[in-house]
Coordinates of C-alpha atoms in Angstrom, one line a residue:
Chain A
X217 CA 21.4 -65.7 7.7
X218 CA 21.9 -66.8 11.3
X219 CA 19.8 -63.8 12.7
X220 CA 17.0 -65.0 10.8
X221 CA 17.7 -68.8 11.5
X222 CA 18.0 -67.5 15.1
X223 CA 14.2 -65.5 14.8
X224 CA 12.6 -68.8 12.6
X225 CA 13.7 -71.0 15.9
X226 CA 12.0 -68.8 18.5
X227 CA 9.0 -68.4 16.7
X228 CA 8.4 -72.2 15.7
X229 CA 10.2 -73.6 19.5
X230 CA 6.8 -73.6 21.7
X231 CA 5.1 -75.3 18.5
X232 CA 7.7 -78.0 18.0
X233 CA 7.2 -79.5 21.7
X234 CA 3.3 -80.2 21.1
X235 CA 4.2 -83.0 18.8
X236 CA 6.4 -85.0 21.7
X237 CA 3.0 -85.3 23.5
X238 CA 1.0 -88.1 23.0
X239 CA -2.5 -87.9 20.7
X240 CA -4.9 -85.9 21.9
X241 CA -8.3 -86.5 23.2
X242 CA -11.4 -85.1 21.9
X243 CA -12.9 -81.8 23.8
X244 CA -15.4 -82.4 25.9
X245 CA -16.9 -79.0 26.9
X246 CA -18.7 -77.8 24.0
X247 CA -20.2 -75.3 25.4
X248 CA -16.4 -73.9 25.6
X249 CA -16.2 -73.9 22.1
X250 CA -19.4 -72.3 21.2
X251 CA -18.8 -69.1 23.6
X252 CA -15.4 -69.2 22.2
X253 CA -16.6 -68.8 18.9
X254 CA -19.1 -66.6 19.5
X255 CA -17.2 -63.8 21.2
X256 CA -14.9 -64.0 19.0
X257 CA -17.2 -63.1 16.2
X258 CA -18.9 -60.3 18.0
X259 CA -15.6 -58.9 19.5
X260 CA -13.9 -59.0 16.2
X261 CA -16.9 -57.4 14.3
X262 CA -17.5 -54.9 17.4
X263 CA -13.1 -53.8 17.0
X264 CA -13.3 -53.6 13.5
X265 CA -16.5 -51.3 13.8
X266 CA -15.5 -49.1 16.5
X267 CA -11.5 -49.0 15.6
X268 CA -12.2 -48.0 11.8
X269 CA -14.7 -45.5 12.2
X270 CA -12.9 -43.8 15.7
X271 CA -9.7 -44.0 13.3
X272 CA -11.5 -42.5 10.8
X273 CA -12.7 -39.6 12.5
X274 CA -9.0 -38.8 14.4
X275 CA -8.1 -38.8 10.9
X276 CA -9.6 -35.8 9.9
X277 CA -10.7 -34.2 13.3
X278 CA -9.1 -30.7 14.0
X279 CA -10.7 -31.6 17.5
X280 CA -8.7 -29.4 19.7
X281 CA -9.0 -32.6 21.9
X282 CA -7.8 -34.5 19.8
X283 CA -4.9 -35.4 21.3
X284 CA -6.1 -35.9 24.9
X285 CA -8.6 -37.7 23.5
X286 CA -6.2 -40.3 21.7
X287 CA -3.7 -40.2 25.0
X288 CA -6.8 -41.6 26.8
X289 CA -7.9 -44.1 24.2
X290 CA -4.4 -45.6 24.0
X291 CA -3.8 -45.7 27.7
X292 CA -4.9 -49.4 28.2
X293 CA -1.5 -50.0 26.6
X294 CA 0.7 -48.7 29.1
X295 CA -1.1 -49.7 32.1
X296 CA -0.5 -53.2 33.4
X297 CA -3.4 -56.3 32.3
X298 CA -3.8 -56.7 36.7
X299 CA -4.4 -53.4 37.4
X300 CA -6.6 -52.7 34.2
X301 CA -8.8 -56.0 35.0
X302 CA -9.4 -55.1 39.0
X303 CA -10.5 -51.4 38.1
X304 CA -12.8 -53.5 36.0
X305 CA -13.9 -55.7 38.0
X306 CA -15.2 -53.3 40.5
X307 CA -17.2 -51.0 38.0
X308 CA -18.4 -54.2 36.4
X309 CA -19.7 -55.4 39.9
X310 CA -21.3 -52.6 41.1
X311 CA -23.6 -52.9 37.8
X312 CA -24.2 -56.2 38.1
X313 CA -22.4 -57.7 34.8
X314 CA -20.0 -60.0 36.7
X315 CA -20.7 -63.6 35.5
X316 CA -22.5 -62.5 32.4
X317 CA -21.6 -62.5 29.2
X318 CA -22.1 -59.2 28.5
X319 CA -19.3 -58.4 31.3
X320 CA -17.0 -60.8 29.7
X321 CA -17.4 -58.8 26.5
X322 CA -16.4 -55.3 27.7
X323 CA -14.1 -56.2 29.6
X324 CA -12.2 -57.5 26.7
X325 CA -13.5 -55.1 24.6
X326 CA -11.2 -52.6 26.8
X327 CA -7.9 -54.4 26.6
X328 CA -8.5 -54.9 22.6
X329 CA -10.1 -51.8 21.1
X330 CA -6.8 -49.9 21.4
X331 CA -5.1 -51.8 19.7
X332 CA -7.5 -52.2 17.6
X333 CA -7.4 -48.3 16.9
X334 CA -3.5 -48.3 16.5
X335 CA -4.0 -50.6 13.5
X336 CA -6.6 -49.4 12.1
X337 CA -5.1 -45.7 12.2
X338 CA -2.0 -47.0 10.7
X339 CA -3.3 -48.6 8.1
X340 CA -4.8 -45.6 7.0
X341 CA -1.7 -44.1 7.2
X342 CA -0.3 -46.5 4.9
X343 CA -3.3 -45.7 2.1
X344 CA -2.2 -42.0 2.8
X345 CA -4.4 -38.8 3.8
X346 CA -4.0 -37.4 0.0
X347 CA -5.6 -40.7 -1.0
X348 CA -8.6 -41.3 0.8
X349 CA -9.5 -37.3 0.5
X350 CA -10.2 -38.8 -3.4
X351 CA -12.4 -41.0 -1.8
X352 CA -14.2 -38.1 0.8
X353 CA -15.3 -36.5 -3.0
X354 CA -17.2 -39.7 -3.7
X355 CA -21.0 -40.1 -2.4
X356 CA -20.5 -42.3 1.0
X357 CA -22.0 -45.5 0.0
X358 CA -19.6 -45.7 -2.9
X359 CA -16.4 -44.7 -0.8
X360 CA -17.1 -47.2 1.7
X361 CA -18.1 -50.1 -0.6
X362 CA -15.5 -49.6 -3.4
X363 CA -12.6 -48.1 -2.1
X364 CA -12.6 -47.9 1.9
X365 CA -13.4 -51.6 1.6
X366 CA -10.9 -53.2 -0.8
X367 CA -8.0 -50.9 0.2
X368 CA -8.9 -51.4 4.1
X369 CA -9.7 -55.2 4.0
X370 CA -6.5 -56.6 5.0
X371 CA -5.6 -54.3 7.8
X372 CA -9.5 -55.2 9.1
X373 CA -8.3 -58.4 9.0
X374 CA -5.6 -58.1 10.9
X375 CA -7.8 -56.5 13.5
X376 CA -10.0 -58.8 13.7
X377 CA -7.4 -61.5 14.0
X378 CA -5.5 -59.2 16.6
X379 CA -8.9 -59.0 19.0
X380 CA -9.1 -62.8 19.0
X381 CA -5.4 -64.0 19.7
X382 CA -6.0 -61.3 22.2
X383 CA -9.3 -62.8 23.3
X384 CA -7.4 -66.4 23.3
X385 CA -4.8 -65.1 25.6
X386 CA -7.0 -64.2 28.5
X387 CA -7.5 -66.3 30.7
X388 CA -8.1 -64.3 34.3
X389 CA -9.9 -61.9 32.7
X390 CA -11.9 -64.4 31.4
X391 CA -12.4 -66.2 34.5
X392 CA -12.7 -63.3 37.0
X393 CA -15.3 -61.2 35.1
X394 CA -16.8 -64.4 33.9
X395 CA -16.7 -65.7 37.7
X396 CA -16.3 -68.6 36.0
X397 CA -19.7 -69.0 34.1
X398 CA -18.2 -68.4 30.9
X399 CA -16.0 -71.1 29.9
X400 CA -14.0 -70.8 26.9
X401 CA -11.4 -72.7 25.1
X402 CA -8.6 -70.5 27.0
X403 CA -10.1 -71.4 30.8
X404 CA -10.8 -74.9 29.8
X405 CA -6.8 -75.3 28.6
X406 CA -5.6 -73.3 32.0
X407 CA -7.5 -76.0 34.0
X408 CA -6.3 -79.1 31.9
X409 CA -2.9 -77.7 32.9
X410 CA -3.7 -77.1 35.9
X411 CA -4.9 -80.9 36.2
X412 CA -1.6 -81.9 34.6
X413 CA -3.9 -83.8 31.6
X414 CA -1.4 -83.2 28.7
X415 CA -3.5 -85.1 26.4
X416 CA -6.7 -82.6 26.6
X417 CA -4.3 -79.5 27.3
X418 CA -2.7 -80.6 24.5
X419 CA -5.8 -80.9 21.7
X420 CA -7.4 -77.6 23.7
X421 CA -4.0 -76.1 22.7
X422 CA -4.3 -77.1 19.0
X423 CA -8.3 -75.6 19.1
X424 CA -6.3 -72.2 20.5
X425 CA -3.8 -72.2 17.0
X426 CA -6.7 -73.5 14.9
X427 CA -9.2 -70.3 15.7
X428 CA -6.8 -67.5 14.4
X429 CA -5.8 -69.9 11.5
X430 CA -9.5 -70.7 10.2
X431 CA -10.4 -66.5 10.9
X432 CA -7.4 -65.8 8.1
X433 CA -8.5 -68.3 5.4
X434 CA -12.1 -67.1 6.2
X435 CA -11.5 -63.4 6.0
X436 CA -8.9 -63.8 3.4
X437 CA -11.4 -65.6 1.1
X438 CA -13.9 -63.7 2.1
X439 CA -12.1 -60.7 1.1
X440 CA -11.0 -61.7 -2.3
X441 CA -14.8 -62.7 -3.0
X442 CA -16.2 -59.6 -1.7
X443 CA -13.5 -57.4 -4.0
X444 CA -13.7 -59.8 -7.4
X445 CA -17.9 -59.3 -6.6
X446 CA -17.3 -55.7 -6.4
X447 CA -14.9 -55.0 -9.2
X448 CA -17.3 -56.5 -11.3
X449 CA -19.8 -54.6 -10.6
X450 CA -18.0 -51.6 -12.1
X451 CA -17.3 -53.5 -15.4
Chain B
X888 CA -23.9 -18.5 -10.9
X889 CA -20.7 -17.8 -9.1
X890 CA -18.1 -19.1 -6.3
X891 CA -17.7 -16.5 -3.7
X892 CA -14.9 -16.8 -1.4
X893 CA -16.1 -14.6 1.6
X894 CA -13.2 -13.5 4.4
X895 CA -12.4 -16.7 4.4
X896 CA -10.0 -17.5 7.6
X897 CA -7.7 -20.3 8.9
X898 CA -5.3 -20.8 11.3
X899 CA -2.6 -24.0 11.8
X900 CA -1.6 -23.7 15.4
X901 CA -0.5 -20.2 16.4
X902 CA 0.7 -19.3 12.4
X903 CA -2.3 -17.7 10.4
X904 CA -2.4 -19.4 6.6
X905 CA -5.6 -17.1 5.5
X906 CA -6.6 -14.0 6.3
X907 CA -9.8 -12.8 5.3
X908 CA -9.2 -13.9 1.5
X909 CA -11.9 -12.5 -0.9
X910 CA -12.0 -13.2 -4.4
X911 CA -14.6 -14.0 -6.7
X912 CA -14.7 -16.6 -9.7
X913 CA -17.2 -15.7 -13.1
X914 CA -19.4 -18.6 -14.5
X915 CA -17.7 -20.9 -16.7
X916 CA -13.7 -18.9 -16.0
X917 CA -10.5 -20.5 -15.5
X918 CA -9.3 -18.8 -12.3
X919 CA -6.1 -19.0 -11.3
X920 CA -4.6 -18.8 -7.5
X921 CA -1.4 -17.8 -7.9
X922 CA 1.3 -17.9 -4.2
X923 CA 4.9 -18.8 -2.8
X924 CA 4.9 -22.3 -1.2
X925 CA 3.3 -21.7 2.4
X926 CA 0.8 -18.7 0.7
X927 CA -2.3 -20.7 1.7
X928 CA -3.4 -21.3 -1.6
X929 CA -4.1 -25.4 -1.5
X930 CA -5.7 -24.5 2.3
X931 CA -8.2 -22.1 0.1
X932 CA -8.7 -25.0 -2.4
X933 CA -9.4 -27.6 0.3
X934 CA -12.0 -25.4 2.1
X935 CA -14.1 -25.1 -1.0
X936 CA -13.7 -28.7 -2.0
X937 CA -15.0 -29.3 1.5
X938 CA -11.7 -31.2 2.9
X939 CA -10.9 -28.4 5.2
X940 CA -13.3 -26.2 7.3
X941 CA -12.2 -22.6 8.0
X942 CA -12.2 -21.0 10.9
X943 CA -14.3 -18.0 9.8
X944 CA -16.0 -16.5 6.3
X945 CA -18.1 -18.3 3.8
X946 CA -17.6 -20.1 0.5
X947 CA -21.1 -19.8 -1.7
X948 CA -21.4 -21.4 -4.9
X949 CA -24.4 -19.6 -6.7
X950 CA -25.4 -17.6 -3.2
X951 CA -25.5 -20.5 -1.3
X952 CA -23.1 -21.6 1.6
X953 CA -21.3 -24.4 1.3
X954 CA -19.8 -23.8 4.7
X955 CA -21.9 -26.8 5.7
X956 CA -22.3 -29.3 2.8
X957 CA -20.2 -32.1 3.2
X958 CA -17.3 -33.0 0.5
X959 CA -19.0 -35.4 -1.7
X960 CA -22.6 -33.3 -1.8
X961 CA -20.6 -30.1 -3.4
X962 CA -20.3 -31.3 -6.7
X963 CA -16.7 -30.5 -7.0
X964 CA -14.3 -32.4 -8.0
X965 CA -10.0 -32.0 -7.7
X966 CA -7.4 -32.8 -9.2
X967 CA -3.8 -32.9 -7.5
X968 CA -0.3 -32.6 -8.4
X969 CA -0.3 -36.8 -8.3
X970 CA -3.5 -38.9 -9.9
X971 CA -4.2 -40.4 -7.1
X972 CA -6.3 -43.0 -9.0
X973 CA -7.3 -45.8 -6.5
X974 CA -4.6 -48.4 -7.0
X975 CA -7.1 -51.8 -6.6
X976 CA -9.2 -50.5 -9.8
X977 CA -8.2 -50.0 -13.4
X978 CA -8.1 -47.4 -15.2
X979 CA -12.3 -47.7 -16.4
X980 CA -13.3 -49.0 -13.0
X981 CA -11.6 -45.6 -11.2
X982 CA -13.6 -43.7 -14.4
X983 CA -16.6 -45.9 -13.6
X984 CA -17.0 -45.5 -9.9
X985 CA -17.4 -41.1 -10.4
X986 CA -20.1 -41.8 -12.9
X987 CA -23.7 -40.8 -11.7
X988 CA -24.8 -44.3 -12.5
X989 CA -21.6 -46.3 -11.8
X990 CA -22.1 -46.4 -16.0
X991 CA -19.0 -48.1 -18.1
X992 CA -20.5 -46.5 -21.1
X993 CA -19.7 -43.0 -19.7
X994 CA -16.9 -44.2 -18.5
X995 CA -15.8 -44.9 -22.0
X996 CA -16.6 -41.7 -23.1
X997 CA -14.8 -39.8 -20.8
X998 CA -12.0 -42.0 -21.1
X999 CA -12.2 -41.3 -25.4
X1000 CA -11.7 -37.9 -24.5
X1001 CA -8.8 -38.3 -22.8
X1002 CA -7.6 -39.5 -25.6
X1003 CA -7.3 -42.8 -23.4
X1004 CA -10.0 -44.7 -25.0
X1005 CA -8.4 -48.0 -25.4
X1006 CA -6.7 -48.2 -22.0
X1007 CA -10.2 -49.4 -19.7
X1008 CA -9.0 -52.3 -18.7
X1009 CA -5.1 -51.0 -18.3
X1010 CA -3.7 -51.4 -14.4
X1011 CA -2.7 -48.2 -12.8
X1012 CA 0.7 -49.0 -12.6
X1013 CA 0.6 -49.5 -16.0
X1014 CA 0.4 -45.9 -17.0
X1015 CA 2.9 -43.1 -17.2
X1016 CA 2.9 -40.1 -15.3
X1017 CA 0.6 -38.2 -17.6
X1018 CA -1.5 -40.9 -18.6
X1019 CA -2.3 -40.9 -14.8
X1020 CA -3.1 -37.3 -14.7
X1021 CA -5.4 -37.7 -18.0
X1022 CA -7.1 -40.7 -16.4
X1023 CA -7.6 -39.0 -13.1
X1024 CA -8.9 -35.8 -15.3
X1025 CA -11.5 -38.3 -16.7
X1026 CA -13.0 -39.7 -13.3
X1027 CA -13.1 -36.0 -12.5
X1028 CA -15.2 -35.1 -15.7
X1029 CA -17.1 -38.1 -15.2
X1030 CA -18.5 -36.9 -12.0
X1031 CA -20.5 -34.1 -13.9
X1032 CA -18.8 -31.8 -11.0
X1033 CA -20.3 -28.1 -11.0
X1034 CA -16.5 -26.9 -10.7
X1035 CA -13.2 -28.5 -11.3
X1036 CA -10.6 -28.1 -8.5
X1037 CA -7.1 -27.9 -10.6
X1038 CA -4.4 -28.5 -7.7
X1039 CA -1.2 -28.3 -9.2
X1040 CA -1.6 -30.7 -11.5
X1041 CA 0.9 -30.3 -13.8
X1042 CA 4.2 -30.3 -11.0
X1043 CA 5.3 -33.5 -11.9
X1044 CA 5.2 -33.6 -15.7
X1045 CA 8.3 -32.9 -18.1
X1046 CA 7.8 -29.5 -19.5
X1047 CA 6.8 -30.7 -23.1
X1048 CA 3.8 -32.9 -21.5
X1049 CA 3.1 -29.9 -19.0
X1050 CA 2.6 -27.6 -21.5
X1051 CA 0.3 -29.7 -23.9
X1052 CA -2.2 -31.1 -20.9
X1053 CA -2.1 -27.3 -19.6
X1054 CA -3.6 -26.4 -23.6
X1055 CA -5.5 -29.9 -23.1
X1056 CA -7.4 -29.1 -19.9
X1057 CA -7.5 -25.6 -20.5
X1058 CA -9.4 -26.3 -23.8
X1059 CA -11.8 -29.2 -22.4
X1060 CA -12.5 -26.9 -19.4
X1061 CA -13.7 -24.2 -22.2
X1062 CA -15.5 -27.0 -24.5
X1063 CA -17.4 -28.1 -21.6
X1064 CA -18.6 -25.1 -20.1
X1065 CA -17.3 -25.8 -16.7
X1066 CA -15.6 -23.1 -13.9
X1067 CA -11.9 -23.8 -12.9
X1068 CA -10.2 -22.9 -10.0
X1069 CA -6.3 -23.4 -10.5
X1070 CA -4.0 -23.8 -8.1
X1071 CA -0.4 -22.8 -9.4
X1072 CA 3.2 -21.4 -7.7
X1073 CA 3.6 -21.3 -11.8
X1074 CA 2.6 -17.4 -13.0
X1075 CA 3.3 -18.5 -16.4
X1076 CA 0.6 -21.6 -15.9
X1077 CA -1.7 -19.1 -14.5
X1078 CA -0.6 -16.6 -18.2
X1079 CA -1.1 -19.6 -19.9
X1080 CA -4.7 -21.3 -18.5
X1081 CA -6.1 -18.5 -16.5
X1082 CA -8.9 -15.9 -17.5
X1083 CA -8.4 -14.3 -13.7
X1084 CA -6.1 -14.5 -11.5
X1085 CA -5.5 -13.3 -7.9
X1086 CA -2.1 -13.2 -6.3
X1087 CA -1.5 -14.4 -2.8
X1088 CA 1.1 -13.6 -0.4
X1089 CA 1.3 -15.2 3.0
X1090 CA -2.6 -15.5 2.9
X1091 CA -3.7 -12.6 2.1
X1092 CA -5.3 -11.7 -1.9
X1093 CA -2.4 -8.9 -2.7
X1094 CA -4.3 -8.5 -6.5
X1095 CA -7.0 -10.1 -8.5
X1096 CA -7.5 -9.3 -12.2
X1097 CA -7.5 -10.4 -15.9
X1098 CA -4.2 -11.8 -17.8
X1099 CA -3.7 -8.6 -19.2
X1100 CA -4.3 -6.2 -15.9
X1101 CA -1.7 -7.8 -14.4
X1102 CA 1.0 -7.7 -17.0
X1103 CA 0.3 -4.2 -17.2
X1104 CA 0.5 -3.2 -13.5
X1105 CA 2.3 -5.6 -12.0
X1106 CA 6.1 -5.3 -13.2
X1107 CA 7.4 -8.5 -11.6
X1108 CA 4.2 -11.0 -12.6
X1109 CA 5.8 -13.4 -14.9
X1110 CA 8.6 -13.0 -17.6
X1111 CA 6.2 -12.5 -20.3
X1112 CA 5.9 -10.7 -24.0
X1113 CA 2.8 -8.9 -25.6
X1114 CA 3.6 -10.5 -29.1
X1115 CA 1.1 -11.1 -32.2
X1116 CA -1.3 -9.1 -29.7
X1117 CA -1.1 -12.3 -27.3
X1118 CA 0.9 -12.5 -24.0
X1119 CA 3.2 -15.4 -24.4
X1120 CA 6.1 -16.4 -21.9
X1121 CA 9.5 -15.9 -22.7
X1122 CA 10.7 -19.4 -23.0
X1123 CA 7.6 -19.3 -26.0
X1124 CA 10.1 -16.6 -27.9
X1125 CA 13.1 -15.8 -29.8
X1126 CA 15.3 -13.5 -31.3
X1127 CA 15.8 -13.8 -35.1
X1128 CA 17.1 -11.6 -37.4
X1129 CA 14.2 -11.4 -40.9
X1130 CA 11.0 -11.8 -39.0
X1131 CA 8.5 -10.5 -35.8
X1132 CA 8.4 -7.7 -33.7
X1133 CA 11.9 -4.9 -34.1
X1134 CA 13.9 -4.8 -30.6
X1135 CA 17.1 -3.3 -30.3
X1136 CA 20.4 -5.1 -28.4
X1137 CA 21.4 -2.8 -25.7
X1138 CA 23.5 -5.0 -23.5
X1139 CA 25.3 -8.7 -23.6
X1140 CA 26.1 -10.7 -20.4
X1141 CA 27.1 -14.5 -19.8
X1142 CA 25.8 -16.2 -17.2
X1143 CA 25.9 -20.5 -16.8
X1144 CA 28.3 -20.5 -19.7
X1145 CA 25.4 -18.9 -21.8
X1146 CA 24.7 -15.3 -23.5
X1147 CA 22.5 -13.5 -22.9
X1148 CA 21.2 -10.2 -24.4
X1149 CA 18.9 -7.3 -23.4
X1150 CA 16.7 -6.0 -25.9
X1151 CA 14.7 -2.7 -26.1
X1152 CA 11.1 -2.8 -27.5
X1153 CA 10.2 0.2 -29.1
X1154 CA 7.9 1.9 -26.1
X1155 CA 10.7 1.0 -24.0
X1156 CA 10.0 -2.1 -22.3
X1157 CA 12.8 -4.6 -22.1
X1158 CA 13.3 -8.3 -22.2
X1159 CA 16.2 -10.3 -21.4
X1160 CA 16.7 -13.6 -23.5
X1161 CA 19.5 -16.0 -24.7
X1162 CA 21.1 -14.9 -27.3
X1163 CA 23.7 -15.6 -30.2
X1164 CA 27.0 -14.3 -29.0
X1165 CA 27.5 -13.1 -32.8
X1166 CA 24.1 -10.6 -32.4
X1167 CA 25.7 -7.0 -31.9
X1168 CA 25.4 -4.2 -29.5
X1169 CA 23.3 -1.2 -30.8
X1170 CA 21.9 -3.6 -33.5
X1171 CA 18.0 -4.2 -34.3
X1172 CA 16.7 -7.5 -34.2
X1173 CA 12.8 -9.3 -34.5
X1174 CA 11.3 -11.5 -31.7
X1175 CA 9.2 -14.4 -32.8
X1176 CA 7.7 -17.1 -31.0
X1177 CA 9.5 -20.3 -31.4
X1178 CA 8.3 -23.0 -34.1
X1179 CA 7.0 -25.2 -31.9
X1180 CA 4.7 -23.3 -30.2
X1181 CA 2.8 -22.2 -33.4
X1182 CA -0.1 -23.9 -32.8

């Protein structure tokens, strides 16, 4: 009982502060929101994509490089944010996406998609192999819709919310490959800290524990639509 | 038409499962695959269902190669030692969703002959063990497959349900007109549901042949009994003393508390099978099959 007393503290102490602060102002920058929003869409749609479908194939692949291929996929993990964003940098300069928001999205793309991949390959797991070799014997357009679908939703969800806190959190990647262009919610929050305006770093920080908090109602509704619709269409 | 399994070959790592397996399953047989845990005989079954890919030979289904035809454009369908019936569906939506045309009319059908006509909208969880396997026989029939992939099916059943969905499937599988491949470590499955069977040993075919050319030549195939001109295994039969075919008692032993006696059939052939500890040494006896197995 005190173990997980201790674990509920730490997990609700850095919320419990924000309410000492006086009210909040209203955001300004809407362009901050708006690019915000939008790469949060495409990067979650663009990790769910390319995470299920790579997952997918190192599934069933008796690639003999399989296993290089994963060590490389995976080794954004162990190499440090810094070192990860200057190697970056330079590639992204030399082709000219720094300040763009193309740039901005592959750079995050890189620091998301494996673990992206991680989750969506464990949540495979967790259907099982035996499982979804059922679902290989069904024609592909059936597999996908009725059973890769419903049984895959909630782990999709999950990525997709993983790729945005993930997107939320960075703000020198943001900033550098953005050069600063590209404001979002997270570089707008760093400067009103920076400025020491608790007020607007305060309602920027509610915007930041808003996003991830709409995306699961909307995917979790979503979800439970989209699997009702189909269920019914097998009745 | 015909499945042809052509040198087929497969390696895990360094350890070779198949080794240039050959065998050949007739139109509209029961075939049986019959190996030791580890004999490659699921690897052969998921290469022709398409789940697999060997490393070298051929699988042809009516001359043509279905080496490169993915899984779900075979017209195969499997069934496995669990039902692995898609847990978000019920039981007529899993029926449903193999139909051609996604048809809850078929679905029906198949599921009346089943014998699990009333359970459509039933959860999964629902169901008991066997109910699963009949439901997940059903989404397998209701494919229309070409040829039914029988993957040990019946592991996880009590004997009594074992035996009467081995009769069950065996019979539909004939009624329908479709080719079986079965999968079994079970030589008295294979006795029971096979019309061929080939033995496999550390992936290689050791025999293929009929029920009966195996009894006949090889000794150690299954503890079985040629009686009312039918093969039947031993735990099918008994010893009685008025009626069935004459053996003679030759020898008594006790083993697990039981006894057990050894009796001569008249060409010579013996049988060993519990017996009363009153039956005497020398004396002649019938073997009958037991009541409950009289159809």
């Amino acid at each position: 009982m005190i173990r997980q007393g201790f674990i509920l503290c730490l997990t609700l102490l850095p919320f419990i502060s924000l309410f000492f602060i006086a009210p909040s102002m209203g955001i300004e920058n809407n362009e901050a929101i708006v690019h915000t929003v939008g790469l949060t869409i495409i990067l979650s749609g663009i990790n769910v994509w390319l995470a299920t479908t790579f997952a997918w194939w190192l599934l069933w692949t008796e690639s003999r490089w399989k296993h290089v291929l994963e060590w490389l996929v995976f080794l954004p993990l162990f190499i440090p944010m810094l070192a990860t964003l200057f190697g970056l940098y330079l590639i992204l300069a030399e082709v000219g996406l720094i300040g763009t928001y193309v740039g901005v999205m592959l750079a995050l793309l890189v620091v998301t998609i494996p673990y992206s991949i991680r989750l969506a390959y464990n949540g495979m797991a967790v259907i099982g192999r035996p499982l979804l070799e059922q679902a290989r014997l069904l024609p592909m357009s059936r597999r996908v819709v009725y059973v890769l679908y419903p049984l895959f939703s909630r782990t999709m969800r999950t990525i997709a919310l993983f790729s945005t806190v993930i997107l939320l959190s960075q703000f020198a990647l943001i900033q550098l490959i953005g050069a600063g262009l590209i404001p979002t919610v997270t570089t707008e929050l760093y400067q009103s800290y920076a400025g020491n305006n608790r007020s607007l770093a305060l309602s920027n920080t509610w915007m930041l524990i808003l996003f991830p908090v709409v995306i699961y109602f909307l995917l979790s509704g979503w979800n439970r639509w989209m699997v009702r619709m189909l269920k019914g269409r097998l009745q | 038409m015909s499945l042809n399994v052509v040198d087929l070959r497969k390696q895990f790592g360094s350890r070779q499962i198949l080794d240039d397996v050959d065998f050949e399953v007739a139109l509209h047989d029961i075939h049986a695959i019959v190996g030791v845990s580890g004999s490659g005989k699921s690897t052969i079954l998921r290469i022709i269902a398409g789940l697999e890919t060997a490393d070298g030979g051929d699988v042809r289904w009516n001359h043509r190669s279905l080496n490169k035809i993915p899984a779900h454009k075979r017209r195969v369908t499997m069934l496995s030692q669990t039902a692995l019936l898609f847990p978000h569906l019920t039981v007529g939506e899993n029926v449903t969703l193999a139909t051609r045309k996604r048809s809850r009319k078929q679905a029906e059908h198949w599921l009346q002959v089943v014998r699990l006509g009333d359970r459509y909208d039933a959860e999964i969880h629902e169901l008991s063990g066997g109910e699963q396997q009949r439901v997940s026989l059903a989404r397998a029939l209701a494919a229309e497959p070409e040829l039914l992939l029988l993957d040990e099916p019946f592991t996880n059943l009590d004997p009594k349900l074992k035996l009467d969905l081995q009769r069950f499937i065996r019979d539909l599988v004939k009624e329908l007109n479709l080719t079986a491949v079965l999968v079994t470590h079970d030589r008295e499955e294979a006795m029971l549901m096979a019309d061929r069977v080939t033995l496999l040993e550390a992936g290689k075919v050791t025999r293929t042949g009929t029920v009966e050319e195996l009894y006949d030549s090889e000794p150690g195939f299954g503890d079985f009994v040629m009686i009312d001109g039918e093969l039947r295994p031993l735990s099918e039969v008994e010893i009685s003393e008025t009626i069935g075919e004459p053996v003679q008692l030759m020898k008594k032993i006790y083993r697990f508390g039981q006894c057990f006696g050894e009796y001569h059939f008249e060409d010579g052939r013996s049988i060993m099978l519990p017996t009363h500890e009153w039956f005497q040494i020398g004396m002649m006896y019938r073997m009958k099959r037991k009541e409950e197995y009289h159809a």
